[in-house]
mmCIF file of C-alpha atoms in Angstrom:
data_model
loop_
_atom_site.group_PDB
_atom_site.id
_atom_site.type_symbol
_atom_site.label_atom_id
_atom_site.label_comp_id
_atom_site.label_asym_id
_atom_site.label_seq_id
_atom_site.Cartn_x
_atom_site.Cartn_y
_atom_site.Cartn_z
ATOM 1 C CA UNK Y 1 68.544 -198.611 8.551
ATOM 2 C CA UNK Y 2 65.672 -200.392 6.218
ATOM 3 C CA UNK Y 3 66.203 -203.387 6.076
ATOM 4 C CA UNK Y 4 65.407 -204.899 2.065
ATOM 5 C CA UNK Y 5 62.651 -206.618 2.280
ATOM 6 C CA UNK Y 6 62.751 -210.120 2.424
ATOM 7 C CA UNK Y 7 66.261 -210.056 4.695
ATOM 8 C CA UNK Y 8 66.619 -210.519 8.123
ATOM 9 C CA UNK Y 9 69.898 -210.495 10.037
ATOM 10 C CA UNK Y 10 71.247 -213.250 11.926
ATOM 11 C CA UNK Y 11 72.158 -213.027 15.685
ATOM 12 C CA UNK Y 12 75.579 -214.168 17.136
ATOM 13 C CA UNK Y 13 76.188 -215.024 20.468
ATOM 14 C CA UNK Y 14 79.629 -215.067 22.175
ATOM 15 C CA UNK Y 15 79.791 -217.816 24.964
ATOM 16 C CA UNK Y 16 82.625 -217.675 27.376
ATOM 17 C CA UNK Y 17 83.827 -220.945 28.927
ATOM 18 C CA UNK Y 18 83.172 -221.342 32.570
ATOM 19 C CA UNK Y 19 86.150 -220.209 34.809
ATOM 20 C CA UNK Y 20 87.758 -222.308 36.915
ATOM 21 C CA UNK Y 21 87.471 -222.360 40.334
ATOM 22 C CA UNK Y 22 89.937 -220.484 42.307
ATOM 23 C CA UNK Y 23 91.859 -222.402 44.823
ATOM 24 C CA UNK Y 24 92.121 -221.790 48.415
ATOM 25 C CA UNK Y 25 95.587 -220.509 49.784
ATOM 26 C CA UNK Y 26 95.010 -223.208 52.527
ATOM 27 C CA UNK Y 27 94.634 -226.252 49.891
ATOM 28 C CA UNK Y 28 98.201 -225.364 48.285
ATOM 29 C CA UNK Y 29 101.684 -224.827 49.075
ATOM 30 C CA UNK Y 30 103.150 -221.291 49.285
ATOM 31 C CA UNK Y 31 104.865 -221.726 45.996
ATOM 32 C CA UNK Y 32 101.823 -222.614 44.057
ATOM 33 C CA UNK Y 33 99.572 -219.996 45.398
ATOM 34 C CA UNK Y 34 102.659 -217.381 44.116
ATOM 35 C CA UNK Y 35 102.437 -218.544 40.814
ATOM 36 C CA UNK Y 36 98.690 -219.232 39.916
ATOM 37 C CA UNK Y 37 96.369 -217.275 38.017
ATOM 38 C CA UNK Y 38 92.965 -217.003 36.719
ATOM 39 C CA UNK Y 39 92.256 -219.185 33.769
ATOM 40 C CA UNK Y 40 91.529 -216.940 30.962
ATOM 41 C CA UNK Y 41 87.967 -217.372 29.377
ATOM 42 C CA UNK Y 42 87.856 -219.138 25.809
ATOM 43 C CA UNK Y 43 86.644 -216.915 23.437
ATOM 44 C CA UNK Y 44 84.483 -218.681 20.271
ATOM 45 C CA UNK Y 45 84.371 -217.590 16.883
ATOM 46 C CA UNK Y 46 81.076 -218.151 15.455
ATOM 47 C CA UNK Y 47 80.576 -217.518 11.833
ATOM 48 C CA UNK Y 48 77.180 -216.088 10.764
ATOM 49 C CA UNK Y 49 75.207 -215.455 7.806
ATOM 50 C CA UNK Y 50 73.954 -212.008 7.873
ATOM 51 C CA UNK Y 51 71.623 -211.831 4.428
ATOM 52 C CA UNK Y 52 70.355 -215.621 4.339
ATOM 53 C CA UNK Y 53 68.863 -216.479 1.108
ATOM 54 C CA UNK Y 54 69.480 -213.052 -0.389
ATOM 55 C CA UNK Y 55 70.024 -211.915 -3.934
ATOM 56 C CA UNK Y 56 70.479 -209.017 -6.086
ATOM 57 C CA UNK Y 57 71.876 -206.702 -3.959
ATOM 58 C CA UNK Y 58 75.144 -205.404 -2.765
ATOM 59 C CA UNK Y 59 76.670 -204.541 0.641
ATOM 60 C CA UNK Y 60 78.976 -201.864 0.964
ATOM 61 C CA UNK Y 61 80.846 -200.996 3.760
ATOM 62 C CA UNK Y 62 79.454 -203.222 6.911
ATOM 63 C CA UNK Y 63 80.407 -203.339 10.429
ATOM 64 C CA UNK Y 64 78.646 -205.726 12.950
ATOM 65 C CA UNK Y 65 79.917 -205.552 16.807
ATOM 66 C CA UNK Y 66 78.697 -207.596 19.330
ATOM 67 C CA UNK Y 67 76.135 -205.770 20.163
ATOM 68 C CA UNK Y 68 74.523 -206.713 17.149
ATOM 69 C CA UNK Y 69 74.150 -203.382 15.734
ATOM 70 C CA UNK Y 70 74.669 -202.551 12.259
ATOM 71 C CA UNK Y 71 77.013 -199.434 11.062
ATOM 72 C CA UNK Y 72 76.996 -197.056 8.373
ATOM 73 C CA UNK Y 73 75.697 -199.491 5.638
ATOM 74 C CA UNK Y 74 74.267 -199.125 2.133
ATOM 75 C CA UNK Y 75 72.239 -201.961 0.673
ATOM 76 C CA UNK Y 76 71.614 -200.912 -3.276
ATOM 77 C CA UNK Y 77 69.338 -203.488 -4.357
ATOM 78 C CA UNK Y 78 70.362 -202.666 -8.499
ATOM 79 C CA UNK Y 79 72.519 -200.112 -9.944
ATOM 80 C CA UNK Y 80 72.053 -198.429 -13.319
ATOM 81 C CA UNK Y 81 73.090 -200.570 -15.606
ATOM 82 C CA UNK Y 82 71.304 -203.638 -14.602
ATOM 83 C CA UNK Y 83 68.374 -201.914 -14.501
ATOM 84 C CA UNK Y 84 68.651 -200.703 -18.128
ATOM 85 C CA UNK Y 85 69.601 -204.427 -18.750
ATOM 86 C CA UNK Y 86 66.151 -205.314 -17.642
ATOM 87 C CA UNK Y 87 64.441 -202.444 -20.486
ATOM 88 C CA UNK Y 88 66.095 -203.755 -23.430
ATOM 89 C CA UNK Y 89 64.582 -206.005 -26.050
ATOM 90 C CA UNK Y 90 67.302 -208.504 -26.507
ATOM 91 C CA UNK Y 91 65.147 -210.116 -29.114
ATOM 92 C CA UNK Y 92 65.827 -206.825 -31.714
ATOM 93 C CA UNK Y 93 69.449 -207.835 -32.417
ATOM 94 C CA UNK Y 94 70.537 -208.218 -35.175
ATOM 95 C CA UNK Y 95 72.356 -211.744 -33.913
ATOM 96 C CA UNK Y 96 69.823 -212.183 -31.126
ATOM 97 C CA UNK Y 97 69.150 -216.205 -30.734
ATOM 98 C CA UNK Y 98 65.216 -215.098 -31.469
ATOM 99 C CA UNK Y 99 66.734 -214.392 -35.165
ATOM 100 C CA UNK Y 100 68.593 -217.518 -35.667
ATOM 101 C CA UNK Y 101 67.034 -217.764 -39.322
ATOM 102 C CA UNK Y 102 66.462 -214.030 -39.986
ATOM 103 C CA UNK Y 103 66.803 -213.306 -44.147
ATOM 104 C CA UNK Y 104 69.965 -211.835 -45.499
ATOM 105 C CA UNK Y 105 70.799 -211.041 -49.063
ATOM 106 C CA UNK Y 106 72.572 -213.917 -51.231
ATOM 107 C CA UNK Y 107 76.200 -213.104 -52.276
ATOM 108 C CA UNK Y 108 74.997 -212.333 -56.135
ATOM 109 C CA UNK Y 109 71.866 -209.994 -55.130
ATOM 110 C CA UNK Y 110 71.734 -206.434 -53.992
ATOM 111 C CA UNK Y 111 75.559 -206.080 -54.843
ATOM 112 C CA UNK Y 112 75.423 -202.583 -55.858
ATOM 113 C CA UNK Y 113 72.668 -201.295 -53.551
ATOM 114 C CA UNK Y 114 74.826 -203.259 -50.279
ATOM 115 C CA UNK Y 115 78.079 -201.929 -51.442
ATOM 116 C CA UNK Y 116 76.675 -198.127 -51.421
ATOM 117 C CA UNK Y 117 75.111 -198.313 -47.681
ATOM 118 C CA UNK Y 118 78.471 -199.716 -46.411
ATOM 119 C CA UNK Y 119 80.520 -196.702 -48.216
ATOM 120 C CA UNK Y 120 78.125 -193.897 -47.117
ATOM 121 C CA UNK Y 121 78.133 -195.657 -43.555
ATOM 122 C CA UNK Y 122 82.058 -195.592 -43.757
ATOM 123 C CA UNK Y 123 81.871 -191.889 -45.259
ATOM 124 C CA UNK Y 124 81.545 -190.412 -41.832
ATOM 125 C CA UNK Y 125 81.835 -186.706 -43.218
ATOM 126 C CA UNK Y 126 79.327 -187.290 -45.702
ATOM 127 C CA UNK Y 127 76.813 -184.332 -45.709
ATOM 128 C CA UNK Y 128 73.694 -186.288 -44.650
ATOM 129 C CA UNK Y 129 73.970 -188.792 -41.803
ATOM 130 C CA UNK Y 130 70.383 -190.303 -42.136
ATOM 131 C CA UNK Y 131 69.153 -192.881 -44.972
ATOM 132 C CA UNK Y 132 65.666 -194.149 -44.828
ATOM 133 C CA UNK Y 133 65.177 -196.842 -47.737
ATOM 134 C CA UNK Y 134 61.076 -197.483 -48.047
ATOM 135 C CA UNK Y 135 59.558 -200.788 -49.909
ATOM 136 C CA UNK Y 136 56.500 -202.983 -50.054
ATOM 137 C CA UNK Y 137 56.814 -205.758 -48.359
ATOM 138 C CA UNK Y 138 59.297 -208.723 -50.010
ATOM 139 C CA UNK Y 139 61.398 -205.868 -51.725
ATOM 140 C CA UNK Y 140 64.225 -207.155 -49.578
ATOM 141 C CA UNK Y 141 64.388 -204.073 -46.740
ATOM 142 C CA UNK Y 142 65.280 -206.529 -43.831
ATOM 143 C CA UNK Y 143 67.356 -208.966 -46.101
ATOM 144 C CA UNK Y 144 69.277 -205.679 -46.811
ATOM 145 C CA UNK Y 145 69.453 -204.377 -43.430
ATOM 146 C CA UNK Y 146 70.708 -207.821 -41.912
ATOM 147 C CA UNK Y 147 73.267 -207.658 -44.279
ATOM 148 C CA UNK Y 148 74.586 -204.425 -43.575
ATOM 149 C CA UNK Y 149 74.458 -204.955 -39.996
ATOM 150 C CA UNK Y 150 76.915 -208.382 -40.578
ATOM 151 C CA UNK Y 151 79.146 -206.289 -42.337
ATOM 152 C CA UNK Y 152 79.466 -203.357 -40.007
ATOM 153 C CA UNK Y 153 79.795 -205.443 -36.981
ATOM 154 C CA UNK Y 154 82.787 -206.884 -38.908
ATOM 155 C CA UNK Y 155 84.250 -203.437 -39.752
ATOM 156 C CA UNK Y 156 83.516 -202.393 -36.017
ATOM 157 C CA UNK Y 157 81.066 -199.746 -37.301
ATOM 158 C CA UNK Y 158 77.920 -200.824 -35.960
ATOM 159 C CA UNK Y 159 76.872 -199.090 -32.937
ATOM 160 C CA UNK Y 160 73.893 -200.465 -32.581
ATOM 161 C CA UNK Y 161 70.586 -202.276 -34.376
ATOM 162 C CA UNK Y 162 66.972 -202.730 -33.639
ATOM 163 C CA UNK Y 163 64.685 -205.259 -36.120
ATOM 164 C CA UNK Y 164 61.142 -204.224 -35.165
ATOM 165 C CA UNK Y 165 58.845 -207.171 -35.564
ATOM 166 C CA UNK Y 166 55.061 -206.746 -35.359
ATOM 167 C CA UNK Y 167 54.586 -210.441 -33.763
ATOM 168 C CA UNK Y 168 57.044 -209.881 -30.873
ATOM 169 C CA UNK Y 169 55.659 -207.901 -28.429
ATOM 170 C CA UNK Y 170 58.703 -206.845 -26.935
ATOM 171 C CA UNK Y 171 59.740 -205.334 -30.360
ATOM 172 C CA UNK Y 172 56.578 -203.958 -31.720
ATOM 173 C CA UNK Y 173 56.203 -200.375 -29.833
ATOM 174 C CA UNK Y 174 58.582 -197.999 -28.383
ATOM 175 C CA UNK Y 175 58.913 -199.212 -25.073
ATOM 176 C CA UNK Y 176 62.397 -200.323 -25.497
ATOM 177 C CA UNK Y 177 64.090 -199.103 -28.178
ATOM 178 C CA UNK Y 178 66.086 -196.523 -26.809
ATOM 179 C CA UNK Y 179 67.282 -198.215 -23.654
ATOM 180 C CA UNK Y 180 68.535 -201.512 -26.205
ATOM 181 C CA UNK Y 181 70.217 -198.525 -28.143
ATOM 182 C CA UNK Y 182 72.040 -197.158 -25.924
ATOM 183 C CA UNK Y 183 73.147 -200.460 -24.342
ATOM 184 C CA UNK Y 184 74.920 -201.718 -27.155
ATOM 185 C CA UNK Y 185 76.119 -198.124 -27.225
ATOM 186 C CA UNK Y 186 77.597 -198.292 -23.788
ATOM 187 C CA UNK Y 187 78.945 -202.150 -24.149
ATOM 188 C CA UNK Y 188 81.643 -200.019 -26.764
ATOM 189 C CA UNK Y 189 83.013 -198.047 -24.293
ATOM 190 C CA UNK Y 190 83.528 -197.993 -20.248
ATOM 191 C CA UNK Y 191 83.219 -194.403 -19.750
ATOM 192 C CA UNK Y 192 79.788 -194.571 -22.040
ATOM 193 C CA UNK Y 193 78.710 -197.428 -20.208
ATOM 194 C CA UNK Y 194 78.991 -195.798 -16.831
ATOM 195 C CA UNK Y 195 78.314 -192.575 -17.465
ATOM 196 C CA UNK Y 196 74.840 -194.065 -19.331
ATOM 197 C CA UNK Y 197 74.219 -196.040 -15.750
ATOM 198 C CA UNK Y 198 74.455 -193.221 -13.523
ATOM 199 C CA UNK Y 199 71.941 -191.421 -15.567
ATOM 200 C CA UNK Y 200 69.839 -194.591 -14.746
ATOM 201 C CA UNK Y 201 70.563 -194.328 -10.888
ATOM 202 C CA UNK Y 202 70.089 -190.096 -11.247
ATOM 203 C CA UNK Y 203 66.616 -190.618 -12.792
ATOM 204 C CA UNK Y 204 64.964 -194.023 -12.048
ATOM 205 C CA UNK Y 205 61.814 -193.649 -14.128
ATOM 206 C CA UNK Y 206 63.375 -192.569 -16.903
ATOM 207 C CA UNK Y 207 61.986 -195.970 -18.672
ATOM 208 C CA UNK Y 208 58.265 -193.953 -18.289
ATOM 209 C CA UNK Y 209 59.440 -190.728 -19.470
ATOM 210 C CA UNK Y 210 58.333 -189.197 -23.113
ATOM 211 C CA UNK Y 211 60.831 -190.913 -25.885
ATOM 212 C CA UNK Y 212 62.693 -187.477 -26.718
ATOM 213 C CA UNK Y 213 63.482 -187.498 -22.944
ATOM 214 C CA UNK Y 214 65.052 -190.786 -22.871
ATOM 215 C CA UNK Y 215 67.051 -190.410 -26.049
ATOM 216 C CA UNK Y 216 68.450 -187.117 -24.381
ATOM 217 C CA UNK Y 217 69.174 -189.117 -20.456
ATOM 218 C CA UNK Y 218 70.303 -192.579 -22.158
ATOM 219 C CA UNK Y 219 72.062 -191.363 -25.287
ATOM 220 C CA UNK Y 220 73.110 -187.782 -26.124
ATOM 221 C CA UNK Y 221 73.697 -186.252 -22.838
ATOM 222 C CA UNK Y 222 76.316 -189.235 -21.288
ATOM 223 C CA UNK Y 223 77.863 -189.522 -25.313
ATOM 224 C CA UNK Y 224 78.661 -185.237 -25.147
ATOM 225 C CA UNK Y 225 79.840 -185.845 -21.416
ATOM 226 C CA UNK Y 226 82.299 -189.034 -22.188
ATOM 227 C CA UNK Y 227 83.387 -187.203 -25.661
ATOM 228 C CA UNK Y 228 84.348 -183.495 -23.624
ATOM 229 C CA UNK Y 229 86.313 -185.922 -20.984
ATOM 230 C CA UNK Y 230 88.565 -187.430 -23.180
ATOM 231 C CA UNK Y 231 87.589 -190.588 -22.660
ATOM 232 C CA UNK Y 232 85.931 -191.618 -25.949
ATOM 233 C CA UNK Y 233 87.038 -190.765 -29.674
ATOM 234 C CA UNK Y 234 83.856 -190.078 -31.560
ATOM 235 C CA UNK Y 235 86.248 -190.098 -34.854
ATOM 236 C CA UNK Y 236 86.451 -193.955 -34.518
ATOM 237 C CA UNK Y 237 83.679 -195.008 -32.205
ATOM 238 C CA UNK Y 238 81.201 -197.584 -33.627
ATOM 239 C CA UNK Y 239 78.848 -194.956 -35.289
ATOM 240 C CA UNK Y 240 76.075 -196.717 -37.257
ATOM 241 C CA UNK Y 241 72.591 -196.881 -35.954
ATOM 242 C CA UNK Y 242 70.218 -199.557 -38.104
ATOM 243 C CA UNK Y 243 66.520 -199.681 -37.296
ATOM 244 C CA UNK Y 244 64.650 -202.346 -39.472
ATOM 245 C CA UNK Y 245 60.806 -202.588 -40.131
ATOM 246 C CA UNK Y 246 59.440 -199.108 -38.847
ATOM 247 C CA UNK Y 247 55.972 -200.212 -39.958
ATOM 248 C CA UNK Y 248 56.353 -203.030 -37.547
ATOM 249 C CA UNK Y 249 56.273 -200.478 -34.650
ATOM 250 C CA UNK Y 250 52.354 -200.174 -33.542
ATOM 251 C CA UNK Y 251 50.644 -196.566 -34.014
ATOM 252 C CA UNK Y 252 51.658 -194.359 -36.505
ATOM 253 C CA UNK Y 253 51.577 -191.713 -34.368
ATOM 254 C CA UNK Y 254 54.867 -193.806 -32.502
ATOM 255 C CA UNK Y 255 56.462 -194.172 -35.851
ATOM 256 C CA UNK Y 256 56.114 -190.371 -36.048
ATOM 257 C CA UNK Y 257 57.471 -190.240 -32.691
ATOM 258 C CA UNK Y 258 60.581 -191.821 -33.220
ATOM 259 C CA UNK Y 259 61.420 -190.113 -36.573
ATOM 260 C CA UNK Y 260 60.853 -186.838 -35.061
ATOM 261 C CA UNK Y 261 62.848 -187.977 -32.240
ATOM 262 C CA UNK Y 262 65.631 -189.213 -34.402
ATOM 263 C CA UNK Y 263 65.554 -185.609 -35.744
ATOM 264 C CA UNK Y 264 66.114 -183.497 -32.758
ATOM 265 C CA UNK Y 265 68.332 -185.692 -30.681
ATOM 266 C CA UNK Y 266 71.149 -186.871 -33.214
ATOM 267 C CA UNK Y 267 70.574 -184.887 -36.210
ATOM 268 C CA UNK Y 268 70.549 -182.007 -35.079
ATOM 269 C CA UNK Y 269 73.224 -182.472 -32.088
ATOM 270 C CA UNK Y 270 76.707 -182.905 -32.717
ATOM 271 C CA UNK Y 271 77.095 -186.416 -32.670
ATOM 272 C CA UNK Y 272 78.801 -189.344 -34.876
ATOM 273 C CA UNK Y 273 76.386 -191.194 -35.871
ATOM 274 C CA UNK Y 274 74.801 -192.251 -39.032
ATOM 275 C CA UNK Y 275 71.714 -193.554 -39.147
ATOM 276 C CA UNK Y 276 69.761 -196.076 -41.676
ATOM 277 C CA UNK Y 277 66.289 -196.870 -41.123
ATOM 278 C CA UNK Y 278 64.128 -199.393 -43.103
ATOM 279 C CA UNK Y 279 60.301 -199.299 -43.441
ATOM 280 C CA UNK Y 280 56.979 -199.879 -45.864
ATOM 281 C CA UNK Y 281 56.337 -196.724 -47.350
ATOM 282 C CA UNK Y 282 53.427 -196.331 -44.347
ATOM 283 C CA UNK Y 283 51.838 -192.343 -43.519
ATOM 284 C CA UNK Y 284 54.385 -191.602 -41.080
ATOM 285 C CA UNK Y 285 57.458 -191.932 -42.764
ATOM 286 C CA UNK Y 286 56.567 -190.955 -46.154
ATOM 287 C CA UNK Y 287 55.269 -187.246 -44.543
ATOM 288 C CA UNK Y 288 58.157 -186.743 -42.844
ATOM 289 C CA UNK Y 289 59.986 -187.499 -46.166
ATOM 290 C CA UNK Y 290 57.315 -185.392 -48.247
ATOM 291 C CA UNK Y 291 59.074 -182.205 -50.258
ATOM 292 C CA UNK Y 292 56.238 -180.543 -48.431
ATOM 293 C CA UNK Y 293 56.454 -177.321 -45.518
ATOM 294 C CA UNK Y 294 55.832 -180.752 -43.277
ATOM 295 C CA UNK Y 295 58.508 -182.676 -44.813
ATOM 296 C CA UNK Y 296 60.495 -182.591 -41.652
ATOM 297 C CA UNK Y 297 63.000 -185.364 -42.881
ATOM 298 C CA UNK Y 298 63.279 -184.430 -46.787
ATOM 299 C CA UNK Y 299 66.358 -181.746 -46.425
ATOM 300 C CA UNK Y 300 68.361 -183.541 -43.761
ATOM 301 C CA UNK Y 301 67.940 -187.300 -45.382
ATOM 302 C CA UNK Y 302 68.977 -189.727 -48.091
ATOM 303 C CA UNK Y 303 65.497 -191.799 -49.640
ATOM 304 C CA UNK Y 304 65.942 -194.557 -51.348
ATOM 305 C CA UNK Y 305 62.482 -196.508 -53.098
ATOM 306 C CA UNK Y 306 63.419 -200.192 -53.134
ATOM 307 C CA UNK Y 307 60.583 -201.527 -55.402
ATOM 308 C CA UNK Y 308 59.637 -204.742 -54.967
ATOM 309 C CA UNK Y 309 60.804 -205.075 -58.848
ATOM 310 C CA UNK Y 310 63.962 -204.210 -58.417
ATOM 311 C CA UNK Y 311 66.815 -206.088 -60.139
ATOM 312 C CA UNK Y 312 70.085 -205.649 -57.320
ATOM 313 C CA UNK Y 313 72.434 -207.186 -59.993
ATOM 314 C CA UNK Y 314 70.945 -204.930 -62.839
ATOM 315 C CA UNK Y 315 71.848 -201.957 -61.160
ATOM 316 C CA UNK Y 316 73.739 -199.147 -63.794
ATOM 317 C CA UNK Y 317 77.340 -197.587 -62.321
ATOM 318 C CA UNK Y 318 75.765 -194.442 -63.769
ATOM 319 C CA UNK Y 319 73.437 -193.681 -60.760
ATOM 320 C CA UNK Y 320 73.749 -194.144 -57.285
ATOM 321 C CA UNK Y 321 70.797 -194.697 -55.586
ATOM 322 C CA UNK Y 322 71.807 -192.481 -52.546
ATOM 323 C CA UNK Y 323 73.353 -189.645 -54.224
ATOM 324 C CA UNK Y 324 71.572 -189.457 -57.974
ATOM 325 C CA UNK Y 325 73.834 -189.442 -60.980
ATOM 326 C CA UNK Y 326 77.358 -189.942 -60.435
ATOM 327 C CA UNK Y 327 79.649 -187.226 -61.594
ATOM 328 C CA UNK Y 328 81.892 -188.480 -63.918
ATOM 329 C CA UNK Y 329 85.015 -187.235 -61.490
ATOM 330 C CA UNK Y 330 83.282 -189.509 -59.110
ATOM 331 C CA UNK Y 331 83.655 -192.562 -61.287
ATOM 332 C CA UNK Y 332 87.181 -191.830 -61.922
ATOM 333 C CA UNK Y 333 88.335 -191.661 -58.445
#
């Protein structure tokens, strides 16, 4: 067996007490040479430490005999889920400690606008299950989307949230969105969390692999698996996804990555989840929104142009700003 590196294994050594001297028949009486025998050697106990100074990694089935051999043993330095622990950017939660002060909307602004995301996030057999809202910058897009993200935890409805930010490098680029994704994914469910782990342990570089090919390992692939087990009820699993400030992600061609991604791994799968993604109305995501052949996102998505003008408590009950004008059977019910 390898030993991991850094380990070395204690030796033990078993010391029997001397024995005692065996008499001579001619120093005692008959009786007494009848009745003695050898003095049994003292065995010792000796308690060892076999991994000195080691840590993070587990032992599984060990035997050590005297011979100081070691027997069928497995020494797995970090399974899955650690290791997609340590490819997460903790810093992009919504109610991560690096966004103790991050902006929300005050109770008497946005009313109208909040109160529609949370119903078409609650609507989960509405027709369209992505909303991209787009807006210069101080419309109120991550005000908004901290917001919504407060209330859905609440409601147990948020599956999970990422809040790019150009200044923080470990939340302005790809690198880890999928893998913090999917672990707030997993931390809903056992099965989900395991299942997403193995996948991990089945592919270890999946952290270098292409962004589509993660989202299918991490995310759709152990979700279909847990859902066709039994083990996890997509009808009330936590099903909203919230990504804030996709112009905070460096590249446009990695914004475009991710939309596109978005696309073909959970619209167009059969999976839960409704997705609401925030952004300055950059090249990337107003193409893929464009009512043109290359318009990839314009048919399966809700758009909604927060101007930076926009009066929240102004808003008219005769339009909603998701689905157009309201029917008036809409109103009534």
């Amino acid at each position: 067996m390898e030993k991991p590196e850094g380990l070395t294994v204690a030796k033990a050594t078993l010391v029997s007490a001397p024995e005692a001297p065996t008499p001579s028949f001619a120093d005692v009486g008959p009786s007494t040479a009848a009745t003695h025998r050898r003095t049994p050697p003292i065995e010792h106990t000796a308690t060892v430490s076999v991994f000195p100074h080691a840590q993070n990694f587990r032992v599984n089935r060990m035997h050590v005999d005297s011979s100081q051999h070691v027997y069928n043993t497995q020494v797995t330095r970090m399974n899955g889920w650690d290791k997609l622990l340590d490819n997460i950017a903790s810093n992009a939660l919504h109610d991560s400690s690096a966004r103790f002060d991050a902006p929300k909307c005050d109770e008497d602004t946005h009313v109208e606008i909040t109160k529609e995301l949370v119903d078409w996030i609650q609507d989960r057999e509405g027709p369209k299950r992505l909303l991209c809202m787009t807006g210069a910058a101080g419309a109120g897009k991550s005000a908004l989307q901290q917001t919504i993200a407060e209330e859905c935890s609440d409601s147990n409805t948020l599956g999970s949230a990422f809040f790019f930010s150009a200044a923080d490098p470990t939340r302005n680029n790809l690198s880890c969105i999928v893998p913090t994704i999917a672990c707030q994914l997993g931390l809903h469910n056992p099965a989900l969390r395991d299942a997403i782990g193995k996948a991990v342990e089945d592919n270890p570089l999946i952290f270098k692999k292409r962004l589509g090919t993660q989202m299918e390992s991490l995310i759709v692939t152990p979700f279909q698996r847990v859902c066709e087990s039994g083990r996890l009820d997509s009808s009330t699993f936590p099903h909203a996804i919230l990504i804030d400030g996709l112009d905070e992600c460096s590249g446009e061609d990695n914004q475009e990555e991710l939309l596109s991604t978005v696309k073909h791994c959970l619209l167009d799968k059969d999976l839960p989840f409704r997705i609401f993604i925030t952004s300055r109305p950059e090249w990337a995501i107003r193409t893929a929104l464009d009512n043109e052949p290359e318009g990839y996102l314009y048919q399966p998505a809700y758009h909604i142009k927060l101007s930076d003008m926009y009066d929240a408590t102004a808003a008219t009950a005769e339009r909603s700003l998701i689905y157009g004008p309201r029917r008036e059977t809409s109103r009534s019910s």
